Amino acid sequence: MKKAPTIRDVARTAGVSVSVVSRVLNDGSGPVAVETRRKVVQAIDELGFRRRAAARDLSNGQTLAVGLVLPDLTNPFFSRLADRIVWEARSRGAQVLLLTTQEDPHIEGEALNDLLDRSVGGVIATPAGGNVDRWHRLRAMGIDLVFVDRTLDGLEEVDVVSLQNEASAARATDHLLGLGHTRIAVISGPVETSTGSARIRGYSTALLAAGQVVDPVLVRDVPFRGELGGDAVAALLALPEPPTALVVANTAQVRSAVHRLFQLGVAIPDELSVVVFDDNPWSELVSPPLSVVRQPIDMLARHSVDLVLGRMQGRLPEAPQRLEVQADFVSRSSCAPPRRLAHR
Amino acid sequence: MKKAPTIRDVARTAGVSVSVVSRVLNDGSGPVAVETRRKVVQAIDELGFRRRAAARDLSNGQTLAVGLVLPDLTNPFFSRLADRIVWEARSRGAQVLLLTTQEDPHIEGEALNDLLDRSVGGVIATPAGGNVDRWHRLRAMGIDLVFVDRTLDGLEEVDVVSLQNEASAARATDHLLGLGHTRIAVISGPVETSTGSARIRGYSTALLAAGQVVDPVLVRDVPFRGELGGDAVAALLALPEPPTALVVANTAQVRSAVHRLFQLGVAIPDELSVVVFDDNPWSELVSPPLSVVRQPIDMLARHSVDLVLGRMQGRLPEAPQRLEVQADFVSRSSCAPPRRLAHR
DNA sequence: TTGTAAGCGTTATCAT
DNA sequence: ATGATAACGCTTACAA
């Protein structure tokens, strides 16, 4: 196991000094005679030389690596997001350090410490909540930060890429309203989260615009972790006046919610119309195929990577960017007009 | 944005030398008076000092970070694997650099280059195929390597964690045989891959043991990428003598295969019994719920992390480890005895 | 028990 | 256009 060649080895076998080699390595950081460059290049691949990232990072106090902090890869939304982000990052020459938080602020805190140590150049994250001080600290250390999917109050200065949560929820609700439903329920994420509150807002707005009232008993905000989506479904159906339509706006809970619906033997869409947030690979495999709000994951990925990398390289205006991408509504067979006198 | 404190700052404010600080940092790397340690510790968190990973790595020529090379996070099998590996790694203090290959040896090659640069301490990978020289090079540079899920010929010296592919395929086939099927088809991964060939072998063995012959026309090996699982299904059903049972042993193709089955309106299990490899979150949501071979993903994760980290820390015997973990067969409602005279 | 100083592989600043 | 050389922050002999 011979030691890997260093820049000095290259310099020696090319018969030049290390500074010259360094210059050809960082193309354009200084003048190099064309013939000299040739020799250097040749030496480089003759020796199979590769720059040690650690040394480079140490020297210029920064890394081209990006930290990716996500709740949980078990949720298809995040795993596809991770897939796209890794892809976009590598196509721009950056690497990705992956950390998961299980939606737990404590774990997230530790992850942030790691990131601090490792001095990544930037971070893309879906914040779990809290840790405001840590996030600030990160920024104070000059690490560029982009939130994806969710924001956090008190961090107005960080870039955010999210989807049009409010509009999308309104859109889904409108669809149901258009079918004639007058008792539409929603299962969202926690109201304390940016996505949870925005989606509930969209839902309410649509209802109000249609001249209906918002019945608080039909609005369920459940955590992202766990299987509480199912319980919310059960609770909703056990109501004296159960809903005839349901919007599952908590991506992490759609599996659980749908699972329960099936267990309970609810006839979809006859007894209950349903729309879910996010187009899972299986949402058209179940019967009936689910109508969904399709989140443009690749756009989220592309923009977040653009933002971090852009900031890290100092392009981009000072002001924090706030990007909202549009979601599509995909109508399949899980919605129908309400049946009068539907009993269960 | 003040500069982050260095080990020297700590030494100064604690009134000791840097080596002492370093010693308390790497607990046990040398003697430190208990009172001195106290002062140092105090100085450390007074200043909020954190070691720069780059410097540490540079100094000792190694990183505690692990490279994770996976085909594709879009496949639930790999996303769950990633999730578990990240988790296990962090619980042992290691970070994970994530790279995806899209099953493309060329992309994989580039990923390996990155890993070389970044001098991660070890790598956990599901090899896409080829790149044998690159893998060797990695090992030659002292980077510990563990293959998970798949192996590669010509790399007998690397640790492998996989599941009992042959036994699991046999098990699934046996189940169908037990139901009385005499025309069982299999859709596997490429025969060139370790998983593809092993599963076909298991399938054949079971058939032979039951006194049946292996009809080559019923054995379809399809790539991991793309949607060819669906086409294989269609081809199988178009046979003059179509199968009455099907084992989808290519995890990456089960969605596509099942999708096509549904499109074609095949009655499961009446017309066709099916068993699929890997317990997707949706496999019990579709109707009928699918009988599956459940892969013990957390075991795969745990063992791979144990292996890399163990090697990196120099424990572990010389000889390459070959771990096979057991998969469970979960019977649900997609299998039944064959119907005589089933026409389509 | 503690301190000094020489690396580790790059980059960047000056001279030449 | 090139070459010395000093950082960068930490680890580790080796001395004291």
XYZ file of C-alpha atoms (C1' of nucleotides) in Angstrom:
720
model
C 0.000 0.000 0.000
C 2.168 2.843 -1.309
C 1.447 6.295 -0.130
C -0.636 8.427 -2.422
C 1.319 10.997 -4.432
C 1.248 14.569 -3.189
C 1.490 17.818 -5.016
C 5.182 17.802 -4.242
C 5.684 14.521 -6.039
C 3.997 15.982 -9.041
C 6.173 19.065 -8.872
C 9.313 16.965 -8.699
C 8.496 14.637 -11.579
C 7.391 17.569 -13.700
C 10.513 19.465 -12.786
C 8.710 22.529 -11.500
C 7.726 24.014 -8.176
C 4.628 23.221 -6.187
C 3.166 26.626 -6.784
C 3.077 26.009 -10.476
C 1.312 22.740 -9.963
C -1.151 24.377 -7.642
C -1.837 26.962 -10.292
C -2.628 24.472 -12.984
C -4.779 22.636 -10.482
C -6.834 25.728 -9.730
C -7.052 26.792 -13.283
C -6.661 30.528 -13.653
C -5.321 31.325 -10.226
C -2.111 32.519 -11.843
C -0.064 32.450 -15.017
C 1.370 29.202 -16.346
C 3.290 28.749 -19.582
C 1.460 26.478 -21.935
C 4.355 24.087 -22.260
C 4.834 23.935 -18.510
C 1.185 23.188 -18.005
C 1.499 20.299 -20.410
C 4.321 18.775 -18.430
C 2.447 19.207 -15.200
C -0.714 17.681 -16.544
C 1.271 14.773 -17.815
C 2.971 14.251 -14.478
C -0.383 14.397 -12.778
C -1.957 11.554 -14.590
C 1.242 9.648 -14.821
C 1.307 9.501 -11.052
C -2.435 9.283 -10.759
C -2.377 12.265 -8.499
C -5.532 13.495 -6.758
C -5.871 16.413 -4.419
C -6.561 15.512 -0.828
C -9.751 17.298 0.051
C -8.790 17.571 3.704
C -5.678 19.548 2.890
C -7.473 21.765 0.486
C -10.252 22.444 2.942
C -7.831 23.175 5.713
C -5.898 25.574 3.596
C -8.761 27.667 2.428
C -11.001 27.199 5.426
C -13.934 25.895 3.464
C -15.368 22.844 1.837
C -17.272 22.280 -1.360
C -19.266 19.651 0.449
C -22.836 20.391 1.372
C -24.605 19.095 4.422
C -28.064 17.695 3.790
C -30.254 17.540 6.852
C -33.500 15.671 6.320
C -36.044 14.237 8.736
C -36.205 10.730 7.506
C -35.496 8.797 4.347
C -38.295 6.405 5.028
C -40.750 8.961 3.749
C -40.738 8.693 -0.047
C -40.987 12.439 -0.351
C -37.679 12.935 1.378
C -35.964 9.997 -0.190
C -36.783 11.278 -3.630
C -35.705 14.732 -2.556
C -32.411 13.342 -1.326
C -31.950 11.448 -4.546
C -32.415 14.583 -6.629
C -30.296 16.773 -4.400
C -27.413 14.348 -4.438
C -27.723 14.222 -8.171
C -27.847 17.954 -8.698
C -24.987 18.511 -6.317
C -22.697 16.063 -8.014
C -23.458 17.461 -11.434
C -22.048 20.700 -10.059
C -19.054 19.036 -8.452
C -20.218 19.147 -4.869
C -20.544 16.285 -2.447
C -23.273 15.668 0.035
C -22.977 14.801 3.675
C -26.250 13.241 4.730
C -27.751 13.551 8.174
C -31.193 12.500 9.343
C -33.060 13.831 12.321
C -36.109 11.609 12.697
C -37.969 14.900 13.178
C -36.340 15.092 16.567
C -34.938 18.522 17.481
C -32.449 16.961 19.811
C -30.976 14.715 17.170
C -31.042 17.637 14.798
C -29.018 19.601 17.276
C -26.324 16.963 17.289
C -26.346 16.825 13.545
C -25.723 20.536 13.446
C -22.746 20.134 15.700
C -21.293 17.609 13.335
C -21.782 19.979 10.500
C -20.019 22.702 12.396
C -17.014 20.441 12.913
C -16.880 19.261 9.438
C -17.041 22.780 8.188
C -19.133 22.023 5.188
C -19.520 24.968 2.909
C -23.274 25.037 3.047
C -26.298 23.250 4.327
C -29.638 22.301 2.843
C -32.149 21.370 5.502
C -35.719 20.628 6.347
C -35.758 21.910 9.908
C -37.466 19.770 12.515
C -38.294 22.724 14.713
C -36.454 24.612 17.436
C -32.663 24.798 17.406
C -32.947 28.413 16.309
C -29.765 29.341 18.082
C -27.852 26.518 16.426
C -29.005 27.543 12.999
C -27.932 31.090 13.692
C -24.597 29.874 14.907
C -24.130 27.982 11.707
C -24.770 31.090 9.708
C -22.538 33.127 11.971
C -19.723 30.765 11.091
C -20.216 31.639 7.483
C -21.990 28.462 6.481
C -24.643 29.152 3.903
C -28.048 27.818 4.705
C -31.072 26.906 2.644
C -34.286 25.557 4.050
C -36.237 23.259 1.825
C -39.919 22.403 2.176
C -40.272 24.068 5.596
C -39.263 27.355 7.204
C -38.711 28.365 10.763
C -39.862 31.504 12.486
C -37.035 33.672 13.667
C -34.848 32.777 10.724
C -36.103 35.241 8.226
C -32.645 35.762 6.797
C -32.250 32.275 5.381
C -33.111 31.228 1.855
C -36.172 29.061 1.510
C -37.407 26.801 -1.232
C -40.850 25.464 -0.648
C -43.953 24.730 -2.553
C -47.034 26.858 -2.754
C -48.568 25.204 0.230
C -51.451 27.533 0.674
C -52.463 27.569 -2.965
C -52.109 23.797 -3.298
C -54.279 23.098 -0.308
C -56.858 25.541 -1.617
C -56.746 23.849 -4.967
C -57.391 20.438 -3.502
C -60.200 21.791 -1.388
C -61.709 23.593 -4.347
C -61.810 20.382 -6.284
C -63.831 18.753 -3.566
C -66.020 21.808 -3.207
C -66.660 21.720 -6.928
C -67.927 18.182 -6.584
C -70.521 19.441 -4.148
C -69.030 18.469 -0.823
C -70.041 20.509 2.168
C -68.268 18.567 4.843
C -64.599 18.384 3.992
C -61.996 17.368 6.534
C -58.273 17.958 6.483
C -55.382 16.134 8.114
C -52.321 18.335 8.164
C -48.920 18.520 9.782
C -48.500 20.317 13.092
C -49.870 23.870 13.020
C -46.601 25.059 14.474
C -44.853 24.152 11.261
C -44.844 26.382 8.243
C -46.340 23.715 6.008
C -48.987 22.718 8.501
C -50.280 26.212 9.031
C -50.079 27.226 5.372
C -52.063 24.237 4.233
C -54.731 24.722 6.836
C -54.894 28.339 5.765
C -55.369 27.325 2.141
C -58.067 24.895 3.107
C -59.892 27.501 5.177
C -59.616 30.154 2.535
C -61.158 27.899 -0.053
C -63.992 26.973 2.279
C -64.688 30.586 3.192
C -64.556 31.668 -0.432
C -67.236 29.093 -1.149
C -69.361 30.519 1.589
C -68.863 27.660 3.977
C -67.725 27.771 7.560
C -64.662 26.078 8.938
C -65.630 23.433 11.437
C -62.638 23.022 13.761
C -63.570 19.441 14.426
C -62.775 18.614 10.830
C -59.260 20.001 11.052
C -56.724 17.589 12.433
C -53.097 18.459 12.750
C -50.980 15.443 13.526
C -47.228 14.975 13.986
C -44.992 13.931 11.126
C -43.598 10.988 13.016
C -45.584 7.994 14.072
C -48.786 6.596 12.713
C -51.259 9.114 14.050
C -52.699 9.758 10.622
C -54.671 6.558 10.987
C -56.098 7.592 14.303
C -57.121 10.937 12.909
C -59.001 9.148 10.147
C -60.768 6.957 12.659
C -61.690 9.916 14.809
C -63.054 11.812 11.842
C -65.224 8.913 10.730
C -66.528 8.396 14.237
C -67.918 11.907 14.304
C -71.691 12.287 14.674
C -71.584 14.123 11.396
C -68.626 12.552 9.578
C -66.982 14.237 6.593
C -67.788 13.188 3.059
C -64.404 14.241 1.794
C -60.875 14.286 3.132
C -57.668 16.067 2.247
C -54.588 14.385 3.663
C -52.155 17.280 3.608
C -49.528 15.668 5.808
C -47.262 13.820 3.417
C -45.721 11.727 6.150
C -49.104 10.458 7.251
C -50.741 9.478 4.020
C -49.660 5.875 4.186
C -50.965 5.514 7.672
C -54.211 7.314 6.850
C -54.915 5.316 3.721
C -54.032 2.123 5.486
C -56.649 2.828 8.110
C -59.227 3.767 5.540
C -58.754 0.361 3.957
C -58.822 -1.444 7.266
C -62.066 0.240 8.106
C -63.468 -0.849 4.790
C -64.450 2.668 3.814
C -65.709 2.796 0.244
C -63.719 5.327 -1.736
C -65.024 7.488 -3.274
C -68.581 6.408 -2.528
C -68.505 6.988 1.188
C -65.543 9.297 1.244
C -63.678 11.273 -1.382
C -59.976 11.615 -0.768
C -57.101 13.719 -2.004
C -53.608 13.217 -0.677
C -50.520 15.361 -0.738
C -47.647 13.941 -2.690
C -47.550 11.509 -5.495
C -46.146 8.350 -4.043
C -45.086 5.552 -6.322
C -47.975 3.514 -5.034
C -50.746 6.070 -5.114
C -51.894 4.857 -8.484
C -51.514 1.212 -7.580
C -54.079 1.173 -4.833
C -57.718 0.991 -5.738
C -59.091 3.306 -6.469
C -56.049 5.219 -7.681
C -55.686 8.282 -5.494
C -56.127 11.866 -6.621
C -53.021 13.689 -5.484
C -51.266 16.991 -5.174
C -48.022 16.227 -6.904
C -45.041 17.967 -5.402
C -42.396 19.023 -7.902
C -39.526 17.423 -6.088
C -36.950 17.931 -8.787
C -37.621 21.648 -8.758
C -37.196 21.780 -5.019
C -33.912 19.952 -5.382
C -32.616 22.015 -8.254
C -33.346 25.316 -6.593
C -31.955 24.418 -3.221
C -28.708 23.248 -4.746
C -28.526 26.342 -6.898
C -29.009 28.501 -3.878
C -26.420 26.978 -1.562
C -23.833 26.649 -4.224
C -24.601 30.116 -5.510
C -24.135 31.622 -2.074
C -21.043 29.600 -1.388
C -19.518 31.036 -4.491
C -20.567 34.504 -3.564
C -22.806 35.160 -6.482
C -26.416 35.928 -5.587
C -27.792 39.115 -4.075
C -27.602 39.787 -0.358
C -31.284 39.547 0.341
C -32.652 36.164 1.344
C -34.406 34.330 -1.448
C -37.840 32.922 -0.959
C -38.794 30.523 -3.739
C -42.162 28.853 -4.049
C -42.665 26.232 -6.676
C -45.964 25.159 -8.025
C -47.604 21.815 -7.332
C -49.890 20.017 -9.785
C -53.233 18.589 -8.923
C -53.640 15.159 -10.455
C -57.188 13.903 -10.578
C -57.639 10.160 -10.455
C -60.527 8.091 -9.126
C -60.731 8.759 -5.433
C -63.115 11.686 -5.629
C -66.791 11.826 -6.502
C -69.823 13.892 -5.617
C -71.107 13.220 -2.088
C -73.821 10.684 -1.674
C -76.768 11.966 0.230
C -77.688 9.906 3.238
C -74.448 8.084 3.382
C -74.486 6.063 6.548
C -71.909 3.864 8.075
C -18.424 36.802 12.100
C -15.510 36.175 14.423
C -13.078 33.473 13.632
C -13.711 30.151 15.306
C -11.402 29.329 18.220
C -8.542 26.957 17.576
C -6.825 24.489 19.794
C -4.224 27.134 20.483
C -6.801 29.530 21.859
C -7.958 26.827 24.183
C -4.417 26.128 25.288
C -3.825 29.792 25.981
C -6.947 30.426 27.991
C -6.410 27.241 29.962
C -2.817 28.175 30.536
C -1.404 24.949 29.129
C 0.182 23.750 25.923
C -1.575 22.524 22.848
C -0.447 18.961 23.318
C -2.222 18.792 26.620
C -5.369 20.048 25.026
C -4.979 17.561 22.220
C -4.599 14.817 24.784
C -7.778 15.611 26.579
C -9.487 15.881 23.203
C -8.372 12.386 22.229
C -9.065 10.910 25.584
C -6.388 8.479 26.619
C -3.751 9.374 24.059
C -1.491 10.442 26.882
C -1.388 11.378 30.559
C -3.204 14.451 31.827
C -3.460 15.576 35.437
C -7.012 15.540 36.591
C -6.949 19.200 37.616
C -5.396 20.215 34.310
C -8.039 18.324 32.394
C -10.676 20.216 34.307
C -9.214 23.555 33.301
C -8.934 22.483 29.710
C -12.467 21.194 29.562
C -13.665 24.429 31.055
C -11.749 26.500 28.541
C -13.164 24.368 25.756
C -16.750 25.019 26.447
C -16.126 28.545 27.560
C -14.810 29.302 24.110
C -17.245 26.954 22.426
C -14.335 25.238 20.774
C -14.856 22.504 18.177
C -12.203 20.599 16.314
C -12.001 21.304 12.635
C -12.448 17.957 10.962
C -10.336 18.992 7.994
C -7.312 19.632 10.157
C -7.720 16.455 12.088
C -8.151 14.420 8.935
C -5.175 16.016 7.320
C -3.015 15.315 10.297
C -3.782 11.679 10.679
C -4.380 10.921 7.047
C -7.821 9.510 7.623
C -11.413 10.454 8.110
C -14.105 9.034 10.294
C -16.545 9.742 7.514
C -17.866 6.847 5.510
C -18.776 6.968 1.857
C -22.108 5.411 1.002
C -22.491 4.449 -2.623
C -25.992 3.365 -3.577
C -27.711 2.933 -6.919
C -30.708 5.063 -6.369
C -32.753 6.424 -3.503
C -35.919 6.199 -5.501
C -36.083 2.524 -4.788
C -37.616 2.107 -1.320
C -35.241 -0.699 -0.564
C -32.240 1.549 -0.911
C -33.807 4.557 0.704
C -34.625 2.561 3.777
C -31.144 1.092 3.693
C -29.663 4.577 3.514
C -31.829 5.719 6.356
C -30.665 2.895 8.583
C -27.034 3.214 7.623
C -26.975 6.923 8.316
C -28.577 6.217 11.630
C -26.202 3.452 12.646
C -23.210 5.450 11.547
C -24.128 8.500 13.537
C -24.821 6.468 16.641
C -21.204 5.426 16.376
C -19.959 8.923 15.686
C -19.316 8.598 11.986
C -20.673 10.724 9.199
C -21.911 9.614 5.849
C -21.054 10.979 2.458
C -23.788 9.911 0.084
C -23.288 9.180 -3.588
C -25.731 7.660 -6.040
C -24.889 5.859 -9.224
C -28.202 5.310 -10.994
C -26.860 1.800 -11.581
C -24.523 3.336 -14.117
C -20.925 2.088 -13.918
C -19.672 5.288 -15.440
C -21.285 7.485 -12.829
C -20.112 5.042 -10.220
C -16.587 5.500 -11.481
C -16.771 9.223 -10.950
C -18.227 8.725 -7.516
C -15.258 6.573 -6.643
C -12.912 9.297 -7.727
C -14.632 11.716 -5.415
C -14.270 9.277 -2.603
C -10.596 8.937 -3.315
C -10.171 12.710 -3.063
C -12.133 13.084 0.043
C -10.204 10.279 1.634
C -13.092 8.909 3.571
C -12.050 6.233 5.974
C -14.262 3.586 4.528
C -16.927 2.884 1.982
C -20.176 0.966 2.030
C -21.433 0.254 -1.448
C -23.856 -1.618 -3.616
C -21.718 -1.994 -6.713
C -23.351 -1.312 -10.045
C -21.001 -3.623 -11.933
C -17.580 -3.184 -13.481
C -15.117 -0.675 -12.084
C -13.153 -3.550 -10.629
C -9.886 -1.654 -10.976
C -11.290 1.385 -9.201
C -12.502 -0.692 -6.278
C -9.107 -2.270 -6.008
C -7.471 1.107 -6.120
C -9.651 2.270 -3.290
C -8.557 -0.652 -1.189
C -4.965 -0.157 -2.181
C -5.195 3.337 -0.744
C -6.173 1.835 2.551
C -9.841 2.639 2.353
C -11.918 -0.112 3.891
C -14.658 -1.459 1.742
C -17.889 -3.266 2.417
C -20.325 -4.384 -0.228
C -23.922 -4.509 0.799
C -26.651 -6.469 -0.979
C -24.496 -7.341 -3.995
C -20.996 -8.662 -4.609
C -18.694 -8.422 -7.546
C -16.579 -11.140 -9.064
C -12.895 -10.464 -8.817
C -13.231 -8.758 -5.475
C -13.138 -11.752 -3.211
C -11.158 -9.880 -0.605
C -13.856 -7.421 0.317
C -16.377 -7.814 3.089
C -19.912 -8.528 1.995
C -23.231 -8.243 3.736
C -26.084 -9.674 1.764
C -29.161 -11.656 2.312
C -29.625 -15.342 1.759
C -30.690 -14.817 -1.786
C -30.658 -18.388 -2.877
C -32.544 -19.679 0.146
C -35.103 -16.877 -0.015
C -35.869 -17.469 -3.664
C -36.184 -21.163 -2.963
C -38.491 -20.433 -0.089
C -40.786 -18.307 -2.209
C -40.814 -20.912 -4.936
C -41.517 -23.671 -2.450
C -44.506 -21.814 -1.194
C -45.956 -21.704 -4.679
C -45.019 -25.308 -5.298
C -46.777 -26.266 -2.101
C -49.925 -24.648 -3.416
C -49.772 -27.003 -6.367
C -48.379 -24.747 -9.075
C -46.511 -26.416 -11.861
C -45.831 -23.428 -14.014
C -44.010 -20.847 -11.958
C -42.244 -17.914 -13.572
C -39.538 -15.695 -12.117
C -38.473 -12.155 -12.888
C -35.021 -11.511 -11.522
C -32.235 -8.980 -11.767
C -29.518 -9.429 -14.403
C -27.903 -12.875 -14.271
C -24.533 -11.144 -14.273
C -25.233 -9.791 -10.829
C -24.729 -11.794 -7.691
C -28.311 -11.325 -6.584
C -29.783 -12.150 -9.957
C -27.907 -15.389 -10.362
C -28.371 -16.505 -6.769
C -32.099 -15.999 -6.868
C -32.477 -17.840 -10.136
C -30.424 -20.609 -8.648
C -32.689 -20.801 -5.631
C -35.723 -20.877 -7.851
C -34.277 -23.651 -10.000
C -33.171 -25.698 -7.054
C -36.637 -25.614 -5.549
C -38.198 -26.631 -8.842
C -35.761 -29.462 -9.359
C -36.181 -30.682 -5.811
C -39.908 -30.902 -6.491
C -39.246 -32.997 -9.525
C -40.110 -30.265 -12.001
C -38.070 -29.005 -14.896
C -36.888 -25.457 -15.375
C -38.480 -23.931 -18.428
C -36.093 -21.189 -19.597
C -38.955 -19.264 -21.088
C -40.322 -18.680 -17.617
C -37.097 -17.132 -16.365
C -36.749 -13.445 -17.134
C -33.787 -11.429 -15.996
C -34.332 -7.740 -16.435
C -32.186 -4.695 -15.627
C -32.564 -2.837 -12.355
C -33.115 0.477 -14.071
C -36.098 1.320 -16.208
C -39.523 -0.198 -16.297
C -38.794 -3.478 -18.011
C -40.426 -5.453 -15.246
C -43.760 -4.569 -16.781
C -42.733 -5.808 -20.189
C -41.514 -9.058 -18.731
C -44.895 -9.551 -17.142
C -46.650 -8.905 -20.411
C -44.365 -11.286 -22.254
C -44.919 -14.004 -19.701
C -48.673 -13.701 -19.894
C -48.606 -13.740 -23.660
C -46.984 -17.149 -23.672
C -48.903 -20.011 -25.270
C -48.704 -21.679 -21.921
C -48.635 -18.812 -19.445
C -47.480 -19.268 -15.849
C -49.969 -19.636 -13.034
C -47.588 -18.161 -10.505
C -44.908 -15.511 -10.514
C -41.998 -14.604 -8.291
C -40.787 -11.050 -8.771
C -37.273 -11.342 -7.413
C -36.025 -8.041 -8.774
C -36.782 -5.522 -6.065
C -36.334 -2.573 -8.354
C -38.916 -3.917 -10.762
C -41.754 -4.887 -8.512
C -43.559 -1.598 -8.839
C -43.388 -1.744 -12.595
C -44.420 -5.392 -12.692
C -47.350 -4.992 -10.361
C -48.437 -1.903 -12.189
C -48.636 -3.820 -15.427
C -50.460 -6.685 -13.796
C -53.118 -4.228 -12.689
C -53.254 -2.519 -16.066
C -53.780 -5.854 -17.713
C -56.577 -6.610 -15.312
C -55.063 -9.877 -14.215
C -56.981 -11.395 -11.342
C -54.703 -12.054 -8.412
C -54.508 -14.696 -7.123
C -57.200 -16.362 -9.238
C -55.441 -16.129 -12.544
C -51.965 -15.627 -11.198
C -50.356 -16.076 -7.805
C -47.608 -13.617 -7.019
C -44.806 -13.226 -4.526
C -42.544 -10.212 -4.611
C -39.157 -9.528 -3.122
C -39.085 -6.815 -0.533
C -41.734 -5.507 1.713
C -42.579 -2.097 0.354
C -44.696 0.257 2.382
C -47.460 -0.194 -0.144
C -47.388 -3.918 -0.631
C -50.133 -4.406 1.889
C -52.142 -1.470 0.624
C -52.777 -2.826 -2.823
C -55.458 -5.388 -3.295
C -54.949 -8.083 -2.751
C -52.156 -7.453 -0.265
C -48.999 -8.986 -1.668
C -47.144 -11.941 -0.230
C -43.554 -10.861 0.098
C -40.043 -11.853 0.936
C -39.191 -9.280 3.575
C -35.611 -8.163 3.508
C -34.132 -7.420 6.925
C -32.858 -3.996 6.025
C -31.865 -2.954 9.502
C -29.653 -5.999 9.812
C -27.973 -5.215 6.534
C -27.363 -1.679 7.760
C -26.128 -2.631 11.169
C -23.669 -5.187 9.896
C -22.249 -3.053 7.142
C -21.617 -0.187 9.506
C -20.086 -2.537 12.055
C -17.799 -3.920 9.426
C -16.461 -0.675 7.957
C -16.033 0.969 11.287
C -14.512 -2.161 12.738
C -11.960 -2.358 9.952
C -11.239 1.322 10.106
C -10.367 0.920 13.721
C -8.255 -2.087 12.998
C -10.195 -4.561 15.024
C -11.565 -7.493 13.048
C -9.644 -10.430 11.639
C -7.741 -10.200 8.399
C -9.942 -12.521 6.409
C -12.805 -10.981 4.487
C -16.148 -11.371 6.168
C -19.110 -12.747 4.290
C -22.354 -12.189 6.139
C -25.686 -13.471 4.980
C -28.779 -12.386 6.816
C -32.047 -14.204 6.716
C -35.160 -12.939 4.994
C -38.698 -13.669 6.151
C -41.441 -14.925 3.964
C -44.666 -13.060 4.686
C -47.758 -14.705 3.366
C -50.635 -12.401 2.522
C -53.387 -12.830 -0.034
C -51.737 -12.886 -3.413
C -51.212 -16.604 -3.626
C -53.677 -19.426 -4.096
C -53.772 -22.870 -5.649
C -53.795 -22.782 -9.441
C -57.122 -22.860 -11.164
C -57.408 -25.535 -13.769
C -58.391 -24.293 -17.165
C -57.610 -20.698 -16.407
C -57.966 -18.840 -19.670
C -57.399 -15.226 -20.494
C 2.956 15.300 33.805
C 3.707 18.829 30.430
C 5.816 21.399 26.539
C 8.282 21.946 21.847
C 8.259 21.334 17.320
C 7.885 18.758 13.129
C 4.821 17.238 9.999
C 0.059 16.410 7.140
C -1.052 18.404 1.670
C -2.778 22.623 -0.137
C -3.200 27.475 -1.171
C -1.590 32.120 -1.397
C 1.679 35.889 -0.857
C 5.766 37.609 -2.208
C 9.953 37.817 -4.330
C 12.608 36.644 -8.237
C 6.304 32.850 -15.665
C 8.137 30.652 -11.697
C 9.705 29.569 -7.040
C 10.218 29.964 -1.766
C 7.764 29.970 2.119
C 4.361 30.933 5.471
C -0.012 29.800 6.908
C -4.307 26.452 7.837
C -5.566 23.534 12.779
C -4.439 19.424 14.606
C -1.627 15.114 16.110
C 2.415 13.048 17.871
C 7.115 11.914 18.693
C 10.464 13.424 21.618
C 12.290 16.358 25.234
C 12.116 18.345 29.572
